[in-house]
């Protein structure tokens, strides 16, 4: 069997799962963000896939398979050719037609459903596939956690009414819980931004661990807890700051060539928390301004929500200069509201007593700016709202927010009619009226499940796989290949286990015992059976669990029975 274990991890491997997947011979890199799965790695993926398939079928979904190469016209109909930007790979075929490589499949599945669904009698329906997706990620990294080509389970449901969609949403939510539990993952479920308005919104299934790129924000309190991802996490409005300084007059200061927050702070001996950042966006011909405190970050999702779901791009330097009358880096809120279509002010800025901001004049800033006095906090085109990321020290409903990193392994969404309306996926209701289908979408990152299992299950010797996703359930190490009795016993147990349907690997290589034990630990197979000359003399073999330090001696004759008992015990824990 091809199991090319190696001592050294490649230099580009920054996190444990990436290092161990290479070292244990699960996969090899082809190019940035693309990997070949070798026999052990592919076995892991197949196990995850079969758990997902079983649970999706059990939940009533039906498996289909859609093409990876899709015509661009479909994506133009929903506008997502633009939204996905360079993350979606494009190519022209020999006839000059434009195609994309599927990063997901809402457009295709909705067009399929549009062709087949005529009446409410055909609803609800849930279609899913398990297939390759391609995303030309800006920065592929962390091995298979952020790769360019990966396997996704994507499901799409169609409904005649909101109640039915809601029911399926929670059906998928429960199904995901089963899937991740069976895969042996310790996950948390957090509220996520749905982008679209809809009954159930969106939830993300996240595996907490240091190397995760997502940030989970949560509270732990007796009255119930709250958990959301950073894109969604709400914060309480900050209390209004009190200070005597509010009587000071505004003062323009010359700040030649100092544009960034840090540079201005250095120059004026102030802190980012005392600065007001003025960010200028455009949505078509409209100009929208966002104000956030210098030490806060604008949250694009919250900002988009406040603007009624309209996506805004950062304004071009030309637009910024036209609106502010100054070069980029010197925008400020004084006198700006009248010149723009909308001004969205974060609660944090509204609560400031006094601050520093750009002067709308190249190379100048203004000190002693008092929100409400020097620029308005109310008006027809002014909204004060929560548009920033939560930070350490924030509260929600009065309880302190906590933060931790995690890996997003799956997400469920209520889509409403976003896609069906645009792609003409309609049905005739009971009154013969044509209506767009309501839709839900549900994704799982198959490769990320393996990486998450490793990130949360390893020690200094290698991987510790949950039995359900391990490439094999049992490994038999035959210690003395030159001893006929040892070979015979090892092969006998191997055959006995195989006959009983146990997924077992026999290490009968001509290698030293130490090498075999090292490899077995590295690969992370949960149950190890050791057949050696010494123990056999007493009629025993050894059984050891990967995550327990001690082995136990068992009469060789009972080995098969005992191993099956252990395997079933490990499986039962995951199915509980
Ligand atoms: P992310 O925010 O991490 O980029 P996403 O929210 O864009 O992910 P979805 O469109 O929700 O991802 O895709 C469904 C699932 O596919 C995700 O929950 C994740 O597990 C997986 N996935 C997404 N992008 C990648 C990637 N580049 N590499 C591996 N798995 C991915
Ligand atoms: Mg997602």
Coordinates of C-alpha atoms and ligand atoms in Angstrom, one line a residue:
X1 CA 0.0 0.0 0.0
X2 CA 1.2 3.5 -0.8
X3 CA 1.6 5.2 2.6
X4 CA 4.6 7.5 2.2
X5 CA 5.1 8.8 5.7
X6 CA 7.9 11.4 6.2
X7 CA 9.7 12.9 9.2
X8 CA 9.8 16.5 8.1
X9 CA 6.8 18.7 7.2
X10 CA 7.2 20.9 4.2
X11 CA 8.3 24.5 4.8
X12 CA 4.9 26.0 3.7
X13 CA 3.0 24.0 6.2
X14 CA 2.0 26.4 9.0
X15 CA -0.6 24.5 11.0
X16 CA -0.7 21.1 12.5
X17 CA -3.3 19.5 10.2
X18 CA -1.4 20.5 7.1
X19 CA 1.9 19.2 8.5
X20 CA 0.4 15.9 9.7
X21 CA -1.6 15.3 6.5
X22 CA 1.7 15.5 4.5
X23 CA 3.8 13.6 7.1
X24 CA 1.2 10.8 7.5
X25 CA 1.2 10.4 3.7
X26 CA -2.5 11.4 3.3
X27 CA -1.9 13.8 0.5
X28 CA 0.7 15.6 -1.6
X29 CA 0.6 19.2 -3.0
X30 CA 0.3 19.7 -6.7
X31 CA 0.2 23.5 -6.8
X32 CA -0.9 26.3 -4.6
X33 CA -4.1 25.2 -3.0
X34 CA -4.5 21.9 -4.9
X35 CA -3.7 18.5 -3.5
X36 CA -3.7 14.9 -4.6
X37 CA -5.2 12.6 -2.0
X38 CA -3.2 9.4 -1.7
X39 CA -4.9 6.2 -0.6
X40 CA -5.1 7.0 3.1
X41 CA -6.3 10.5 2.6
X42 CA -8.9 9.5 0.0
X43 CA -10.2 6.8 2.5
X44 CA -10.7 9.5 5.1
X45 CA -12.7 11.6 2.6
X46 CA -14.8 8.7 1.4
X47 CA -15.7 8.0 5.0
X48 CA -16.9 11.5 5.6
X49 CA -18.7 11.5 2.3
X50 CA -20.6 8.3 3.2
X51 CA -21.6 9.7 6.6
X52 CA -22.9 12.9 4.9
X53 CA -24.7 10.8 2.2
X54 CA -26.4 8.6 4.7
X55 CA -27.6 11.5 6.8
X56 CA -28.8 13.6 3.9
X57 CA -30.7 10.6 2.5
X58 CA -32.2 9.9 5.9
X59 CA -33.3 13.5 6.0
X60 CA -35.2 13.1 2.8
X61 CA -32.8 14.9 0.4
X62 CA -32.1 13.5 -3.0
X63 CA -28.6 13.2 -4.5
X64 CA -27.9 14.6 -8.0
X65 CA -24.7 15.7 -9.8
X66 CA -24.3 19.0 -11.6
X67 CA -21.5 20.1 -14.0
X68 CA -18.4 22.0 -12.7
X69 CA -18.2 23.9 -16.0
X70 CA -21.1 26.4 -16.1
X71 CA -22.1 29.0 -18.7
X72 CA -21.5 32.6 -17.5
X73 CA -24.9 33.7 -18.7
X74 CA -26.6 32.0 -15.7
X75 CA -24.3 33.9 -13.3
X76 CA -25.0 37.2 -15.1
X77 CA -28.7 36.7 -14.5
X78 CA -28.2 36.8 -10.7
X79 CA -25.3 39.3 -10.8
X80 CA -23.0 36.9 -9.0
X81 CA -20.5 37.0 -11.9
X82 CA -19.6 40.4 -10.4
X83 CA -20.1 39.5 -6.7
X84 CA -17.7 36.6 -6.9
X85 CA -15.1 38.7 -8.7
X86 CA -11.7 37.0 -9.3
X87 CA -12.5 34.2 -6.9
X88 CA -14.5 32.6 -9.6
X89 CA -12.3 31.2 -12.4
X90 CA -13.4 31.9 -16.0
X91 CA -12.4 30.4 -19.3
X92 CA -13.4 30.7 -22.9
X93 CA -14.1 27.5 -24.8
X94 CA -13.1 26.8 -28.4
X95 CA -16.3 28.3 -29.7
X96 CA -15.7 31.6 -27.9
X97 CA -18.3 30.9 -25.2
X98 CA -17.6 32.1 -21.7
X99 CA -17.7 29.6 -18.9
X100 CA -16.9 29.5 -15.2
X101 CA -15.7 26.8 -12.8
X102 CA -18.4 26.3 -10.2
X103 CA -17.5 27.8 -6.8
X104 CA -21.1 26.8 -5.7
X105 CA -24.3 25.8 -7.6
X106 CA -27.3 28.0 -6.7
X107 CA -27.6 29.3 -10.2
X108 CA -27.5 25.8 -11.9
X109 CA -29.8 24.1 -9.4
X110 CA -32.3 26.9 -9.6
X111 CA -32.4 26.7 -13.4
X112 CA -32.8 23.0 -13.2
X113 CA -35.7 23.4 -10.8
X114 CA -37.2 26.2 -13.0
X115 CA -37.4 23.7 -15.8
X116 CA -39.0 20.9 -13.8
X117 CA -41.2 22.4 -11.1
X118 CA -44.6 23.5 -12.3
X119 CA -46.9 23.1 -9.3
X120 CA -47.1 23.3 -5.5
X121 CA -47.8 19.6 -5.7
X122 CA -44.1 18.9 -6.5
X123 CA -42.9 20.8 -3.4
X124 CA -41.0 20.6 -1.2
X125 CA -37.9 19.1 -2.7
X126 CA -34.3 19.1 -1.5
X127 CA -31.6 18.3 -4.0
X128 CA -27.9 17.8 -3.0
X129 CA -24.6 16.9 -4.6
X130 CA -21.1 16.1 -3.4
X131 CA -18.7 17.5 -5.9
X132 CA -15.6 19.5 -6.6
X133 CA -15.8 23.2 -6.3
X134 CA -13.1 25.6 -7.5
X135 CA -12.4 29.0 -5.8
X136 CA -9.4 31.0 -6.9
X137 CA -8.8 32.1 -3.2
X138 CA -6.7 35.2 -2.9
X139 CA -4.5 33.4 -0.4
X140 CA -4.7 29.7 -0.4
X141 CA -3.2 28.4 2.9
X142 CA -3.5 26.1 5.8
X143 CA -3.4 23.0 3.6
X144 CA -7.0 21.9 2.8
X145 CA -8.6 24.5 5.1
X146 CA -8.4 27.1 2.4
X147 CA -7.6 25.4 -0.8
X148 CA -8.6 26.3 -4.3
X149 CA -10.1 23.0 -5.3
X150 CA -12.2 21.2 -2.7
X151 CA -15.1 18.9 -2.2
X152 CA -18.3 20.4 -1.0
X153 CA -21.7 18.9 -0.1
X154 CA -24.2 21.5 -1.3
X155 CA -27.9 21.1 -0.9
X156 CA -30.8 23.3 -2.1
X157 CA -34.4 23.1 -1.0
X158 CA -37.5 24.5 -2.8
X159 CA -40.7 25.4 -1.1
X160 CA -44.2 26.8 -1.6
X161 CA -44.3 28.8 1.7
X162 CA -42.2 30.2 4.5
X163 CA -43.4 27.7 7.0
X164 CA -42.3 24.7 4.9
X165 CA -38.9 26.3 4.3
X166 CA -38.5 27.0 8.0
X167 CA -39.2 23.3 8.7
X168 CA -36.6 22.1 6.2
X169 CA -34.1 24.6 7.5
X170 CA -34.4 23.1 11.0
X171 CA -34.4 19.6 9.5
X172 CA -31.0 20.4 7.9
X173 CA -29.8 22.0 11.1
X174 CA -30.5 18.8 13.0
X175 CA -29.0 16.7 10.2
X176 CA -25.8 18.8 10.3
X177 CA -25.6 18.2 14.1
X178 CA -25.8 14.4 13.4
X179 CA -23.2 14.6 10.6
X180 CA -20.6 16.5 12.6
X181 CA -21.2 14.4 15.8
X182 CA -20.7 11.2 13.8
X183 CA -17.5 12.6 12.3
X184 CA -16.3 13.0 15.9
X185 CA -16.1 16.8 15.8
X186 CA -16.7 19.1 18.8
X187 CA -18.5 21.9 17.1
X188 CA -20.4 25.1 18.1
X189 CA -23.3 26.6 16.2
X190 CA -23.3 30.3 15.7
X191 CA -25.6 32.8 14.2
X192 CA -24.3 34.0 10.9
X193 CA -25.2 36.8 8.5
X194 CA -27.7 35.7 5.9
X195 CA -27.4 38.7 3.6
X196 CA -31.0 38.1 2.6
X197 CA -33.9 38.7 4.8
X198 CA -35.6 35.5 5.9
X199 CA -37.3 33.6 8.7
X200 CA -34.4 31.6 10.0
X201 CA -31.5 33.6 8.6
X202 CA -28.3 31.6 8.7
X203 CA -26.3 29.4 11.1
X204 CA -22.7 28.4 10.9
X205 CA -21.2 25.2 12.3
X206 CA -17.7 25.9 13.5
X207 CA -15.0 23.8 15.1
X208 CA -13.2 25.9 17.8
X209 CA -9.4 25.7 17.5
X210 CA -6.5 28.1 17.4
X211 CA -5.7 27.8 13.7
X212 CA -9.3 28.6 12.6
X213 CA -9.6 31.7 10.4
X214 CA -13.1 32.5 11.7
X215 CA -13.8 34.4 14.9
X216 CA -16.7 33.3 17.1
X217 CA -18.1 35.8 19.5
X218 CA -20.1 34.5 22.4
X219 CA -21.4 35.2 25.9
X220 CA -21.7 32.8 28.8
X221 CA -24.3 33.8 31.2
X222 CA -27.0 32.2 33.3
X223 CA -29.9 33.8 31.3
X224 CA -28.9 31.9 28.2
X225 CA -25.9 32.3 26.0
X226 CA -25.3 34.0 22.7
X227 CA -22.9 33.0 19.9
X228 CA -22.4 34.5 16.5
X229 CA -19.6 34.9 14.0
X230 CA -17.7 38.1 13.9
X231 CA -19.5 39.2 10.7
X232 CA -22.8 39.1 12.6
X233 CA -22.0 39.6 16.3
X234 CA -24.0 42.5 17.7
X235 CA -22.6 44.9 20.3
X236 CA -24.3 47.2 22.8
X237 CA -24.0 50.9 22.1
X238 CA -21.1 52.4 24.0
X239 CA -22.0 54.8 26.8
X240 CA -21.7 58.4 26.0
X241 CA -18.3 59.7 27.1
X242 CA -18.3 62.6 29.5
X243 CA -15.6 65.2 29.5
X244 CA -15.0 68.9 30.2
X245 CA -13.0 69.3 27.0
X246 CA -16.2 69.5 24.9
X247 CA -16.0 73.3 25.4
X248 CA -12.8 73.5 23.3
X249 CA -13.2 75.0 19.8
X250 CA -12.2 73.0 16.7
X251 CA -8.7 73.6 15.5
X252 CA -7.2 72.8 12.1
X253 CA -3.7 71.4 12.3
X254 CA -1.2 71.0 9.5
X255 CA -0.4 67.3 9.0
X256 CA 1.7 67.1 5.9
X257 CA 1.8 63.6 4.3
X258 CA 0.4 61.9 7.4
X259 CA -2.7 60.1 6.2
X260 CA -3.0 56.8 8.1
X261 CA -4.5 56.6 11.6
X262 CA -1.2 55.5 13.1
X263 CA 0.8 58.3 11.4
X264 CA -1.7 60.9 12.6
X265 CA -1.7 59.5 16.1
X266 CA 2.1 59.6 16.2
X267 CA 2.1 63.1 14.8
X268 CA -0.6 64.6 17.1
X269 CA 0.2 62.5 20.1
X270 CA -3.3 61.0 20.3
X271 CA -4.8 57.5 20.4
X272 CA -6.7 55.7 17.7
X273 CA -9.7 55.6 20.0
X274 CA -9.8 59.4 19.8
X275 CA -9.9 59.5 16.0
X276 CA -12.9 59.4 13.7
X277 CA -12.3 57.4 10.5
X278 CA -14.3 58.6 7.5
X279 CA -14.7 55.9 4.9
X280 CA -16.3 56.8 1.5
X281 CA -18.2 54.3 -0.6
X282 CA -20.1 54.3 -3.8
X283 CA -23.1 52.4 -4.9
X284 CA -23.5 53.2 -8.5
X285 CA -23.6 57.0 -8.7
X286 CA -24.5 57.3 -5.0
X287 CA -21.9 58.2 -2.4
X288 CA -22.3 56.8 1.1
X289 CA -20.0 57.7 4.0
X290 CA -19.3 55.5 7.1
X291 CA -17.9 56.9 10.3
X292 CA -16.1 54.5 12.8
X293 CA -13.7 55.1 15.6
X294 CA -10.0 55.0 14.7
X295 CA -9.5 51.8 16.7
X296 CA -12.6 50.0 15.3
X297 CA -13.0 48.2 12.1
X298 CA -16.0 48.6 9.8
X299 CA -18.1 45.5 9.5
X300 CA -19.0 45.2 5.8
X301 CA -21.9 42.8 6.5
X302 CA -23.5 45.1 9.1
X303 CA -22.9 48.1 6.9
X304 CA -24.6 46.4 3.9
X305 CA -27.6 45.5 6.2
X306 CA -28.1 49.1 7.3
X307 CA -28.1 50.1 3.6
X308 CA -31.0 47.6 3.0
X309 CA -28.8 44.9 1.5
X310 CA -27.1 47.1 -1.0
X311 CA -23.5 46.2 -1.7
X312 CA -21.1 49.2 -1.7
X313 CA -17.6 49.5 -3.1
X314 CA -14.9 51.7 -1.7
X315 CA -15.0 54.9 -3.7
X316 CA -12.3 55.7 -6.3
X317 CA -9.7 58.4 -5.4
X318 CA -11.4 60.6 -8.0
X319 CA -14.8 60.4 -6.3
X320 CA -13.2 60.9 -2.8
X321 CA -11.4 64.0 -4.1
X322 CA -14.6 65.4 -5.7
X323 CA -16.7 64.9 -2.5
X324 CA -14.1 66.0 0.1
X325 CA -12.1 68.5 -2.0
X326 CA -9.0 66.8 -0.5
X327 CA -6.6 64.0 -1.4
X328 CA -7.3 60.5 -0.1
X329 CA -6.5 60.3 3.7
X330 CA -7.9 63.7 4.8
X331 CA -11.7 63.1 4.7
X332 CA -13.7 64.2 7.7
X333 CA -17.4 64.4 8.7
X334 CA -17.6 68.2 9.1
X335 CA -19.8 69.7 6.4
X336 CA -19.9 66.3 4.6
X337 CA -23.4 65.2 5.2
X338 CA -24.9 67.7 2.7
X339 CA -22.6 66.6 -0.1
X340 CA -23.3 62.9 0.1
X341 CA -26.3 60.6 -0.3
X342 CA -26.1 59.0 3.1
X343 CA -24.0 59.1 6.2
X344 CA -23.9 56.1 8.5
X345 CA -22.4 56.8 11.9
X346 CA -21.3 54.0 14.2
X347 CA -22.7 54.1 17.8
X348 CA -19.0 54.3 18.9
X349 CA -18.5 57.6 17.1
X350 CA -21.8 59.0 18.3
X351 CA -20.7 58.2 21.9
X352 CA -17.4 60.1 21.5
X353 CA -17.0 63.3 23.5
X354 CA -14.4 64.8 21.3
X355 CA -12.1 63.6 18.6
X356 CA -9.6 64.2 15.7
X357 CA -10.6 63.8 12.1
X358 CA -9.6 64.7 8.6
X359 CA -10.3 68.3 7.6
X360 CA -11.5 67.7 4.0
X361 CA -8.4 69.7 3.0
X362 CA -5.2 68.1 1.8
X363 CA -2.6 67.8 4.5
X364 CA -4.9 69.0 7.3
X365 CA -6.7 67.4 10.2
X366 CA -9.1 68.9 12.8
X367 CA -8.8 68.6 16.5
X368 CA -11.5 69.0 19.2
X369 CA -14.3 67.8 17.0
X370 CA -17.5 67.2 19.0
X371 CA -20.0 64.8 17.4
X372 CA -23.4 66.5 17.4
X373 CA -21.9 69.9 17.7
X374 CA -19.5 70.0 14.7
X375 CA -21.3 67.6 12.5
X376 CA -24.9 66.4 12.9
X377 CA -25.9 63.0 14.4
X378 CA -29.5 63.4 13.1
X379 CA -30.9 64.2 9.7
X380 CA -32.8 62.9 6.7
X381 CA -29.8 61.1 5.3
X382 CA -28.0 60.3 8.6
X383 CA -28.3 56.9 10.4
X384 CA -26.6 56.1 13.7
X385 CA -26.2 52.3 13.8
X386 CA -24.0 49.3 14.8
X387 CA -21.6 49.0 11.8
X388 CA -18.4 47.8 13.3
X389 CA -16.8 44.5 14.4
X390 CA -17.1 43.5 18.0
X391 CA -13.9 43.9 20.0
X392 CA -12.5 42.8 23.4
X393 CA -14.3 44.8 26.0
X394 CA -17.6 45.0 24.2
X395 CA -20.8 43.7 25.7
X396 CA -24.0 42.4 24.3
X397 CA -27.2 42.8 26.3
X398 CA -25.0 43.9 29.1
X399 CA -22.9 40.7 29.2
X400 CA -19.2 40.7 28.3
X401 CA -18.4 39.3 24.8
X402 CA -15.7 36.6 24.5
X403 CA -13.8 35.6 21.4
X404 CA -12.3 32.4 20.0
X405 CA -11.0 31.1 16.7
X406 CA -12.7 28.4 14.8
X407 CA -13.0 26.5 11.5
X408 CA -16.3 26.9 9.5
X409 CA -17.2 23.4 8.4
X410 CA -20.8 24.1 7.3
X411 CA -23.4 26.7 6.9
X412 CA -27.2 26.7 6.5
X413 CA -29.0 29.6 4.8
X414 CA -32.6 30.8 4.3
X415 CA -32.4 32.3 0.8
X416 CA -36.0 33.4 0.3
X417 CA -36.7 34.1 -3.3
X418 CA -33.3 35.7 -4.1
X419 CA -32.4 33.2 -6.8
X420 CA -35.8 31.9 -7.8
X421 CA -37.1 35.3 -8.7
X422 CA -34.2 36.1 -10.9
X423 CA -34.1 32.8 -12.6
X424 CA -37.8 32.3 -13.1
X425 CA -38.1 29.3 -10.8
X426 CA -41.9 29.6 -10.2
X427 CA -44.7 27.3 -9.4
X428 CA -48.5 27.5 -9.5
X429 CA -50.1 27.7 -6.1
X430 CA -53.4 26.2 -5.0
X431 CA -55.2 29.2 -6.5
X432 CA -53.5 28.8 -9.8
X433 CA -51.3 31.9 -9.1
X434 CA -47.7 31.9 -10.2
X435 CA -45.2 32.4 -7.4
X436 CA -41.4 32.2 -7.0
X437 CA -40.2 29.2 -5.0
X438 CA -38.7 29.9 -1.5
X439 CA -35.3 28.4 -1.2
X440 CA -32.8 27.2 1.4
X441 CA -29.1 26.3 0.8
X442 CA -26.9 24.1 2.9
X443 CA -23.1 23.6 2.5
X444 CA -20.5 21.4 4.1
X445 CA -16.7 21.5 3.4
X446 CA -15.7 17.8 3.2
X447 CA -12.0 18.4 3.3
X448 CA -12.3 20.8 6.2
X449 CA -13.9 18.1 8.3
X450 CA -10.7 16.0 8.0
X451 CA -8.5 18.9 8.8
X452 CA -10.7 20.0 11.7
X453 CA -10.6 16.4 13.1
X454 CA -6.8 16.6 13.1
X455 CA -6.6 20.1 14.5
X456 CA -8.6 18.9 17.5
X457 CA -7.1 15.4 17.7
X458 CA -3.4 15.0 17.7
X459 CA -0.4 14.7 20.1
X460 CA 3.4 14.9 19.7
X461 CA 3.4 11.5 17.8
X462 CA 0.8 12.3 15.2
X463 CA -2.9 12.2 14.4
X464 CA -5.5 10.8 16.7
X465 CA -8.5 10.1 14.4
X466 CA -12.1 9.6 15.5
X467 CA -12.8 6.1 14.4
X468 CA -15.6 7.2 11.9
X469 CA -13.2 9.1 9.7
X470 CA -10.0 7.3 10.2
X471 CA -8.5 5.7 7.1
X472 CA -8.7 2.3 8.9
X473 CA -10.4 1.3 12.1
X474 CA -7.6 -1.1 13.2
X475 CA -3.9 -1.5 12.5
X476 CA -2.2 -4.8 13.2
X477 CA 1.5 -4.5 13.7
X478 CA 3.4 -7.7 13.1
X479 CA 6.6 -7.2 15.0
X480 CA 8.8 -10.2 13.9
X481 CA 8.2 -10.8 10.3
X482 CA 10.9 -13.6 10.4
X483 CA 8.9 -15.6 12.9
X484 CA 6.4 -18.0 11.2
X485 CA 4.2 -18.1 14.3
X486 CA 3.9 -14.3 14.6
X487 CA 3.1 -14.0 10.9
X488 CA 0.5 -16.7 11.1
X489 CA -1.2 -15.2 14.1
X490 CA -1.1 -11.7 12.7
X491 CA -2.6 -12.8 9.4
X492 CA -5.2 -14.9 11.2
X493 CA -6.4 -11.9 13.2
X494 CA -6.4 -9.8 10.0
X495 CA -8.6 -12.3 8.2
X496 CA -10.9 -12.8 11.2
X497 CA -11.5 -9.0 11.5
X498 CA -11.9 -8.6 7.7
X499 CA -14.5 -11.3 7.6
X500 CA -16.4 -9.5 10.3
X501 CA -16.4 -6.3 8.3
X502 CA -13.8 -4.4 10.3
X503 CA -11.7 -2.0 8.3
X504 CA -8.2 -3.3 9.1
X505 CA -4.7 -2.6 7.9
X506 CA -1.9 -5.2 8.4
X507 CA 1.7 -3.8 8.7
X508 CA 3.7 -6.8 7.5
X509 CA 6.6 -4.8 6.2
X510 CA 10.2 -5.9 6.9
X511 CA 10.8 -3.0 9.2
X512 CA 12.0 -2.6 12.8
X513 CA 9.2 -2.6 15.4
X514 CA 10.0 1.0 16.3
X515 CA 9.5 2.2 12.8
X516 CA 6.1 0.4 12.6
X517 CA 4.9 1.9 15.9
X518 CA 6.0 5.4 14.9
X519 CA 4.0 5.1 11.6
X520 CA 1.0 3.7 13.3
X521 CA 0.9 6.6 15.7
X522 CA 1.5 9.1 13.0
X523 CA -1.3 7.9 10.9
X524 CA -3.6 7.9 13.9
X525 CA -5.6 4.7 13.5
X526 CA -7.6 4.4 16.8
X527 CA -7.0 0.7 17.6
X528 CA -3.6 -1.0 17.4
X529 CA -3.1 -4.7 17.7
X530 CA 0.5 -5.8 18.3
X531 CA 1.6 -9.4 17.5
X532 CA 5.2 -10.1 18.8
X533 CA 7.3 -13.1 19.6
X534 CA 7.6 -12.5 23.3
X535 CA 3.9 -12.1 24.1
X536 CA 3.0 -15.0 21.8
X537 CA 5.2 -17.3 23.9
X538 CA 2.7 -16.7 26.7
X539 CA -0.2 -17.0 24.3
X540 CA -0.9 -13.2 24.3
X541 CA -1.1 -10.3 21.9
X542 CA -1.4 -6.6 22.8
X543 CA -4.2 -4.2 22.1
X544 CA -3.8 -0.4 22.5
X545 CA -6.0 2.5 21.8
X546 CA -4.3 5.4 20.1
X547 CA -5.4 7.9 22.7
X548 CA -4.5 5.9 25.7
X549 CA -1.0 5.4 27.0
X550 CA -1.3 1.7 28.1
X551 CA -1.7 -1.5 26.1
X552 CA -3.5 -4.5 27.4
X553 CA -2.5 -8.1 27.0
X554 CA -5.2 -10.4 25.5
X555 CA -5.1 -14.2 24.9
X556 CA -4.4 -14.5 21.1
X557 CA -7.5 -16.7 20.7
X558 CA -9.8 -13.8 21.9
X559 CA -8.2 -11.1 19.8
X560 CA -10.8 -10.8 17.1
X561 CA -13.7 -10.7 19.5
X562 CA -12.0 -8.2 21.8
X563 CA -11.0 -5.9 19.0
X564 CA -14.6 -5.9 17.6
X565 CA -15.8 -5.0 21.0
X566 CA -13.4 -2.0 21.2
X567 CA -14.3 -0.9 17.7
X568 CA -18.0 -1.0 18.5
X569 CA -17.4 0.9 21.7
X570 CA -15.6 3.7 19.9
X571 CA -18.3 3.9 17.3
X572 CA -21.1 3.9 19.8
X573 CA -19.6 7.0 21.5
X574 CA -19.9 8.9 18.2
X575 CA -23.4 7.7 17.5
X576 CA -24.7 8.4 21.0
Ligands
LIG1 P1 -15.1 31.0 3.9 O1 -15.9 32.1 4.6 O2 -14.3 30.2 4.9 O3 -14.4 31.4 2.7 P2 -17.6 30.4 2.7 O4 -18.5 30.9 3.7 O5 -17.3 31.3 1.5 O6 -16.2 30.0 3.4 P3 -19.5 28.6 1.7 O7 -19.8 29.3 0.4 O8 -20.5 28.7 2.8 O9 -18.1 29.0 2.2 O10 -19.2 27.1 1.3 C1 -19.7 26.0 2.1 C2 -18.5 25.3 2.8 O11 -17.4 24.9 1.9 C3 -17.9 26.1 3.9 O12 -18.7 26.0 5.1 C4 -16.5 25.5 4.0 O13 -16.6 24.4 5.0 C5 -16.2 25.0 2.6 N1 -15.2 25.8 2.0 C6 -15.4 27.1 1.5 N2 -14.3 27.6 0.9 C7 -13.4 26.6 1.0 C8 -12.0 26.5 0.7 N3 -11.4 27.5 0.0 N4 -11.3 25.4 1.0 C9 -11.9 24.4 1.6 N5 -13.2 24.4 2.0 C10 -13.9 25.5 1.7
LIG2 MG1 -20.0 30.0 4.6

